[in-house]
CSV table of C-alpha atoms in Angstrom, one decimal:
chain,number,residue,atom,x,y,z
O,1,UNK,CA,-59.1,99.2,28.4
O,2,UNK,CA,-56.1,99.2,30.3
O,3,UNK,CA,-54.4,96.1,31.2
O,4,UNK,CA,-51.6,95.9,33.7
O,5,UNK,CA,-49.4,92.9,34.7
O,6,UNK,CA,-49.3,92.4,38.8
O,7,UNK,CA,-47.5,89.2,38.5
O,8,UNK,CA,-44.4,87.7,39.4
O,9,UNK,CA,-41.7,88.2,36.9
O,10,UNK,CA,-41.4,87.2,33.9
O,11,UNK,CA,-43.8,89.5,33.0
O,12,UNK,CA,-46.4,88.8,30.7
O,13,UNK,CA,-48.2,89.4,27.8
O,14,UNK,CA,-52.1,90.4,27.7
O,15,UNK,CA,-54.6,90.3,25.2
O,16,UNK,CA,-58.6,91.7,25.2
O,17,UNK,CA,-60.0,90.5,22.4
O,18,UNK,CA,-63.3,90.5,20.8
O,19,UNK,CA,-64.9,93.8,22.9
O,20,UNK,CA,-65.6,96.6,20.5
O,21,UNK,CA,-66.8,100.1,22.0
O,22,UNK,CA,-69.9,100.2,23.4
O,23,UNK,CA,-70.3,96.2,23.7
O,24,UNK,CA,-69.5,93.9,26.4
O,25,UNK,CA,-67.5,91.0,25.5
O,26,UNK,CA,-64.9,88.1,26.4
O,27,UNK,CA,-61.5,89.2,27.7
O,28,UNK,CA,-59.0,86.4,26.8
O,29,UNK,CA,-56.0,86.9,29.4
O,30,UNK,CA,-52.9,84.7,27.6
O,31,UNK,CA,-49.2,84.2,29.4
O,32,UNK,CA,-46.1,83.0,27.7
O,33,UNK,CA,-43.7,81.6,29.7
O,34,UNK,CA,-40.4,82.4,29.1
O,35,UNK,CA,-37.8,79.4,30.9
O,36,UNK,CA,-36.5,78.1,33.1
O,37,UNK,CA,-39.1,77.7,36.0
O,38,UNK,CA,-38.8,76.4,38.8
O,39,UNK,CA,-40.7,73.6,39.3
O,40,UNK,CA,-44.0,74.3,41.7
O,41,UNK,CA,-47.7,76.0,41.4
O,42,UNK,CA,-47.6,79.7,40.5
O,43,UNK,CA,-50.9,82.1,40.6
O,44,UNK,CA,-51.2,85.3,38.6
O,45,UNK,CA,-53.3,88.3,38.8
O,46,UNK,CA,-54.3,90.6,35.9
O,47,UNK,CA,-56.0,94.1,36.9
O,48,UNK,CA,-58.0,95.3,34.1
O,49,UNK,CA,-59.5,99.2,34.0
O,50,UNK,CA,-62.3,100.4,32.4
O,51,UNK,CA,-60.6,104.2,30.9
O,52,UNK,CA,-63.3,106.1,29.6
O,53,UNK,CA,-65.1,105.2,33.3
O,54,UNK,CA,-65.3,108.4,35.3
O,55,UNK,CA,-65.8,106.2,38.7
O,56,UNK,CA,-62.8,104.5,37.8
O,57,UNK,CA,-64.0,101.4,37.6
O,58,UNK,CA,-61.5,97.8,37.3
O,59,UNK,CA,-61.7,94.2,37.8
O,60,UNK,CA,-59.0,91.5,38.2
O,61,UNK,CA,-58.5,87.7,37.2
O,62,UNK,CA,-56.8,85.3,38.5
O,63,UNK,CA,-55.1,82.6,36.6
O,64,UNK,CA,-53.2,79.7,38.6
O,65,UNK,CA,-51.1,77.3,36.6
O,66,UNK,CA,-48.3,74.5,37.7
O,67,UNK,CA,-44.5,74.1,36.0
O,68,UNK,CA,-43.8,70.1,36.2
O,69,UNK,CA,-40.4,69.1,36.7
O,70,UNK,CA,-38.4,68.4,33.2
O,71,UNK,CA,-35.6,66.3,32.7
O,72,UNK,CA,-32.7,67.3,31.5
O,73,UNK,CA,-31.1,67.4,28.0
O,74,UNK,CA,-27.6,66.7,26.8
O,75,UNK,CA,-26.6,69.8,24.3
O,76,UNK,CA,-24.3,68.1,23.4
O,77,UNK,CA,-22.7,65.6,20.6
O,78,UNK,CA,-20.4,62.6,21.3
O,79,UNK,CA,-17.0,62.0,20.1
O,80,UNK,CA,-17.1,58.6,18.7
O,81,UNK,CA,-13.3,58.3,17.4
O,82,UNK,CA,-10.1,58.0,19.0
O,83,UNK,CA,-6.6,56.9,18.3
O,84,UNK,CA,-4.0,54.8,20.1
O,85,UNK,CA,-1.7,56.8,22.3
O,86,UNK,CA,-3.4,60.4,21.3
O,87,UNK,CA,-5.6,62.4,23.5
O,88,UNK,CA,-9.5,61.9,23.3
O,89,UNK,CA,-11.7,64.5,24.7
O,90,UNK,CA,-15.2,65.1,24.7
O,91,UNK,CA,-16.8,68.5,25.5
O,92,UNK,CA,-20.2,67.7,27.2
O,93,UNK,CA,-23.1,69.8,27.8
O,94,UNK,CA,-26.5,69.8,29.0
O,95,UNK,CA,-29.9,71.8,29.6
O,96,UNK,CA,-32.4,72.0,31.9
O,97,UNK,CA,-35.7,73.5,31.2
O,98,UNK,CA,-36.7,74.4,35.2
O,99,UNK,CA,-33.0,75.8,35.5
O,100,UNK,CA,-32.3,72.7,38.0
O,101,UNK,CA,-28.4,72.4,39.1
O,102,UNK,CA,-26.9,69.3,36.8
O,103,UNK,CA,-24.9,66.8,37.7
O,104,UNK,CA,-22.7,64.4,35.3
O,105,UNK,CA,-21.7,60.7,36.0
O,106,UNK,CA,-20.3,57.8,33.5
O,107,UNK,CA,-21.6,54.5,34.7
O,108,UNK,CA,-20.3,53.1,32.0
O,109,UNK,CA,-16.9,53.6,30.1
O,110,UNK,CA,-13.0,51.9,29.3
O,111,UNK,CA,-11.2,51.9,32.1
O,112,UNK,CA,-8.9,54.7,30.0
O,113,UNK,CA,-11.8,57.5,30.1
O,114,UNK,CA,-12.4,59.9,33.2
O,115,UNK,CA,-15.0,61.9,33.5
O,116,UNK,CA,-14.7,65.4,34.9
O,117,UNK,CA,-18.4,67.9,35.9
O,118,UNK,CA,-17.2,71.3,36.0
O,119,UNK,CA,-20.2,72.0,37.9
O,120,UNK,CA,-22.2,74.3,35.2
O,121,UNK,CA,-23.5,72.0,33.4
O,122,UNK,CA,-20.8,71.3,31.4
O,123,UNK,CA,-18.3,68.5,31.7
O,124,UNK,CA,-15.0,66.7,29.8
O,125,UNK,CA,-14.4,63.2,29.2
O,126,UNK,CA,-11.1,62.3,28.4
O,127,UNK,CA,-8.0,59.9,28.1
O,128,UNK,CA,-5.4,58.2,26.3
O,129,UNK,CA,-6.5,54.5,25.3
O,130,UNK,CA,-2.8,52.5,25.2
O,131,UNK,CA,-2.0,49.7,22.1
O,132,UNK,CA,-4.7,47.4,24.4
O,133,UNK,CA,-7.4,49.8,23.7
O,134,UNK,CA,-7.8,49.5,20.5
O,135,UNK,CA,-11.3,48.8,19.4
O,136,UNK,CA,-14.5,49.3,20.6
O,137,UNK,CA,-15.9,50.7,23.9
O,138,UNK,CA,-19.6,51.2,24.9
O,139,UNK,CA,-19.9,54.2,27.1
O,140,UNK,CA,-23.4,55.5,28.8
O,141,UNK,CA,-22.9,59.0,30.6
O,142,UNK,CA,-25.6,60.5,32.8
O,143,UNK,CA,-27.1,63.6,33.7
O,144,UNK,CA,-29.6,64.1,36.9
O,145,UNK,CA,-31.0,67.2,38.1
O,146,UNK,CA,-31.7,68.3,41.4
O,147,UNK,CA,-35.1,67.0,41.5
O,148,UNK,CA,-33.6,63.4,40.4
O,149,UNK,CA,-34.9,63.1,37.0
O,150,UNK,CA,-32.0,62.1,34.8
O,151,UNK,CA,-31.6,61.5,31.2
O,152,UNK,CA,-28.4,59.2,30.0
O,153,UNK,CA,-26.7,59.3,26.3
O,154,UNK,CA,-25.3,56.2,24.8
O,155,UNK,CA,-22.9,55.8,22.2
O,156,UNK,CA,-19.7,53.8,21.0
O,157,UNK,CA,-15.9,54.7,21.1
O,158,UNK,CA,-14.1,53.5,18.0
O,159,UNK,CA,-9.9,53.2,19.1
O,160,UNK,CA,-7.9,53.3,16.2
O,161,UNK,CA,-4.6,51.2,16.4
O,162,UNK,CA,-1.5,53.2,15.2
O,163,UNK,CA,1.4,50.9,14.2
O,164,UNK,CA,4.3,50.0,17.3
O,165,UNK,CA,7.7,49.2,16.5
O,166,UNK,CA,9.1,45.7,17.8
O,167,UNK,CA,11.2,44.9,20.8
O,168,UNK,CA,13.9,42.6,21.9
O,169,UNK,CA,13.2,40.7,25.1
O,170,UNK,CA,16.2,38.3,24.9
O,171,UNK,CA,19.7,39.6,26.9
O,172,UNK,CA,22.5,38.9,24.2
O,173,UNK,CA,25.4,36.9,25.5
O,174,UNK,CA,28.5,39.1,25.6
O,175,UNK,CA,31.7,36.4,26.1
O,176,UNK,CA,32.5,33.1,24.0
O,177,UNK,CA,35.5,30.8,24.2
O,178,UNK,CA,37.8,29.4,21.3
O,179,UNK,CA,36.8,26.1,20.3
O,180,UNK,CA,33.6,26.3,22.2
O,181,UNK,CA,30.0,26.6,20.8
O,182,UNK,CA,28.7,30.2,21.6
O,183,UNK,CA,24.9,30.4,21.4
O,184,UNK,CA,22.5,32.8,22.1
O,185,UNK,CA,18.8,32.2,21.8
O,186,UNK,CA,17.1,35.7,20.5
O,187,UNK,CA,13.4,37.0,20.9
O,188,UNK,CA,11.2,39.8,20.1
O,189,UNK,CA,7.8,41.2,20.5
O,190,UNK,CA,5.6,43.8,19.4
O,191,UNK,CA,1.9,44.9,20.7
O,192,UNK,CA,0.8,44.7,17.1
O,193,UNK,CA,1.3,41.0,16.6
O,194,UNK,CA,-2.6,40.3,16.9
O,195,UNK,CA,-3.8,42.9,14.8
O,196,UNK,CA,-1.6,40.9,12.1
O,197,UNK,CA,2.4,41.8,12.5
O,198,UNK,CA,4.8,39.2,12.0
O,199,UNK,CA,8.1,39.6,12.6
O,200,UNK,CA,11.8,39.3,10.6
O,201,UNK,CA,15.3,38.8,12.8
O,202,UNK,CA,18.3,39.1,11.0
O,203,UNK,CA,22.0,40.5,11.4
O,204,UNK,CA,23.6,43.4,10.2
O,205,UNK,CA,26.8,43.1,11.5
O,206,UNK,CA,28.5,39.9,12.5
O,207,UNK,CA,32.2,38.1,12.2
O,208,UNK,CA,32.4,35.3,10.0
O,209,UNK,CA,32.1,32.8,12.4
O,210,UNK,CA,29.0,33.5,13.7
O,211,UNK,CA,25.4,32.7,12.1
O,212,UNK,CA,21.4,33.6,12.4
O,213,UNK,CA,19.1,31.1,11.9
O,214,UNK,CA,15.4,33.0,12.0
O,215,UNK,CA,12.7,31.0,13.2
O,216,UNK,CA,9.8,32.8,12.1
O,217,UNK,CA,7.6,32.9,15.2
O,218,UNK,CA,9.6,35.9,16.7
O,219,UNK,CA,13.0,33.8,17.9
O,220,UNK,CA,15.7,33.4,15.8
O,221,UNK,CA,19.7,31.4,17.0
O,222,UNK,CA,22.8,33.0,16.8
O,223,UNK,CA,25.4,30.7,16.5
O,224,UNK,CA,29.0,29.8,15.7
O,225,UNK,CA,32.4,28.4,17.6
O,226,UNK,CA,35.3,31.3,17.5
O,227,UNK,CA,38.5,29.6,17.2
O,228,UNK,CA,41.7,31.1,18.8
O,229,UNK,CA,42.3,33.5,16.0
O,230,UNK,CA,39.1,35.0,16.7
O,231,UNK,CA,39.5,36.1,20.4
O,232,UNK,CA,39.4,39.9,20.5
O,233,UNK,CA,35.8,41.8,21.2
O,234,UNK,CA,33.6,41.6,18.0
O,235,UNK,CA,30.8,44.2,17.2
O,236,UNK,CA,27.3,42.5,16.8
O,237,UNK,CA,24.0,44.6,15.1
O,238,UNK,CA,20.7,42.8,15.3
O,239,UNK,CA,17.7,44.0,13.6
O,240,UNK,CA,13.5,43.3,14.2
O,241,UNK,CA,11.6,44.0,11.6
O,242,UNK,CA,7.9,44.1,11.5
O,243,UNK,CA,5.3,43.7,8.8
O,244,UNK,CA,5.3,47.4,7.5
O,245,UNK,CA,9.3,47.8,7.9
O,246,UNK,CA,9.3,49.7,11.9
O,247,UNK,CA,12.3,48.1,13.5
O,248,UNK,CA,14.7,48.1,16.5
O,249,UNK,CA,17.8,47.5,16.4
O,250,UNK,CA,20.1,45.5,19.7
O,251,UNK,CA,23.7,46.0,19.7
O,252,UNK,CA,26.3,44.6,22.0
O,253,UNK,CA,30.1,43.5,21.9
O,254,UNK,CA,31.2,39.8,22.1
O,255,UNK,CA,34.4,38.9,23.7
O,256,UNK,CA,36.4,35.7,22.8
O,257,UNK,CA,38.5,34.8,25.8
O,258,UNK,CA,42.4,34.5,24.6
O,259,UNK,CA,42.4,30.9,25.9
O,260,UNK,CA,41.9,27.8,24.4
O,261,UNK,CA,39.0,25.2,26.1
O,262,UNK,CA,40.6,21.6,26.0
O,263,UNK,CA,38.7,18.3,26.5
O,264,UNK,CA,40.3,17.4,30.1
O,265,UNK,CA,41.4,13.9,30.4
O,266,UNK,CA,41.4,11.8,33.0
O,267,UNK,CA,43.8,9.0,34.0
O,268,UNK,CA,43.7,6.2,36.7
O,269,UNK,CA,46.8,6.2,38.8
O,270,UNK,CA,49.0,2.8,38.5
């Protein structure tokens, strides 16, 4: 027997079976697919020769068969890590077994993320989550073919803080007066204070005269009353510290004035 394909392509594979010489028999006629197809109803015909038949003789079968539209499939594993102020990507991918065009969305993800379909069925997700981000984020991405059937992929985004040094946010006062109380009320922050910082203010370089007091809560007092010997500009260094030792340093000049502040007194004319 000779049997020839006269479908449509990809071709496909025949078998006779159980037809020994001499005997008539069943013919089994079996396809295998090879994807993608297109979704839709396909018909194929298989022309079958008798060889050893002078006249020539042949028959054909016709098989008909429908491809159902499949959803698509991400490829692809999540990145489920990130870390404050570092780049996260995310290579995505995704299959479709009727060869459908893909398209990717994010309906849900950190404000941080953006999503970009490259159009191939590929796409990248990707950002930089800030101290704020650190944490957890749900994210659901999406992937619809062109026939509207969609799959979606769920996971988690774990941000990883990374330590942040602290910050002044107080303006130093740069001029003080003998015999006048100079004061200057000091603060400082840093993003990490609730994941647990606390911070230390102290001075590293200061006149005599002058004094720290450190609240503990992130304000400290510097304090003191120059006297007239001590008019002249005065170097001051003052140090934040947080839990595991970052800090920032703020360093200014303080002037005394060369003049001495008196109580005025006032007198009633006679």
């Amino acid at each position: 027997m000779i049997v020839t394909d006269t479908g449509a392509l990809p071709p496909y594979i025949w078998n006779v079976q159980n037809l020994a010489p001499g005997q008539s028999g069943t013919i089994t006629i079996t396809a295998n697919l090879a994807l993608p197809w297109s979704m839709g109803a396909y018909t194929n015909t298989a022309a079958i020769a008798v060889e050893s038949d002078a006249a020539g003789e042949s028959n054909t079968a016709s098989a008909s068969f429908s491809v159902p539209n499949i959803a698509p499939a991400f490829t692809s594993a999540p990145v489920t890590t990130a870390t404050q102020d570092a780049l996260y990507t995310s290579a995505i991918a995704a299959a479709d077994d009727n060869g459908d065009a893909l398209t990717f969305t994010a309906p849900v993800h950190p404000a941080w993320l953006t999503l970009v379909d490259h159009g191939n069925g590929t796409a990248t997700l990707s950002g930089t989550p800030a101290n704020a981000a650190v944490g957890t984020h749900p994210v659901v991405l999406r992937v619809v073919d062109s026939n509207g059937l969609l799959t979606t992929q769920a996971f988690t985004i774990t941000v990883a803080n990374v330590n942040d040094a602290p910050t002044f946010t107080s303006v130093p006062l740069t001029t003080a007066a003998p015999g006048l109380l100079y004061t200057y009320a000091i603060a400082a922050t840093d993003p990490d204070l609730m994941w647990g910082d606390a911070l230390t203010l102290t001075a590293t370089t200061l006149p005599e005269w002058l004094a720290l007091a450190d609240h503990d809560d992130g304000t400290a007092t510097l304090s003191g009353a120059p006297t007239l010997t001590d008019a002249g500009s005065h170097s001051i260094v003052l140090r934040v510290t947080d839990s595991t030792g970052l800090f920032t340093v703020q360093t200014f000049t303080l002037n005394v004035l060369y003049q001495v502040y008196l109580p005025q007194v006032f007198r009633n004319s006679p």
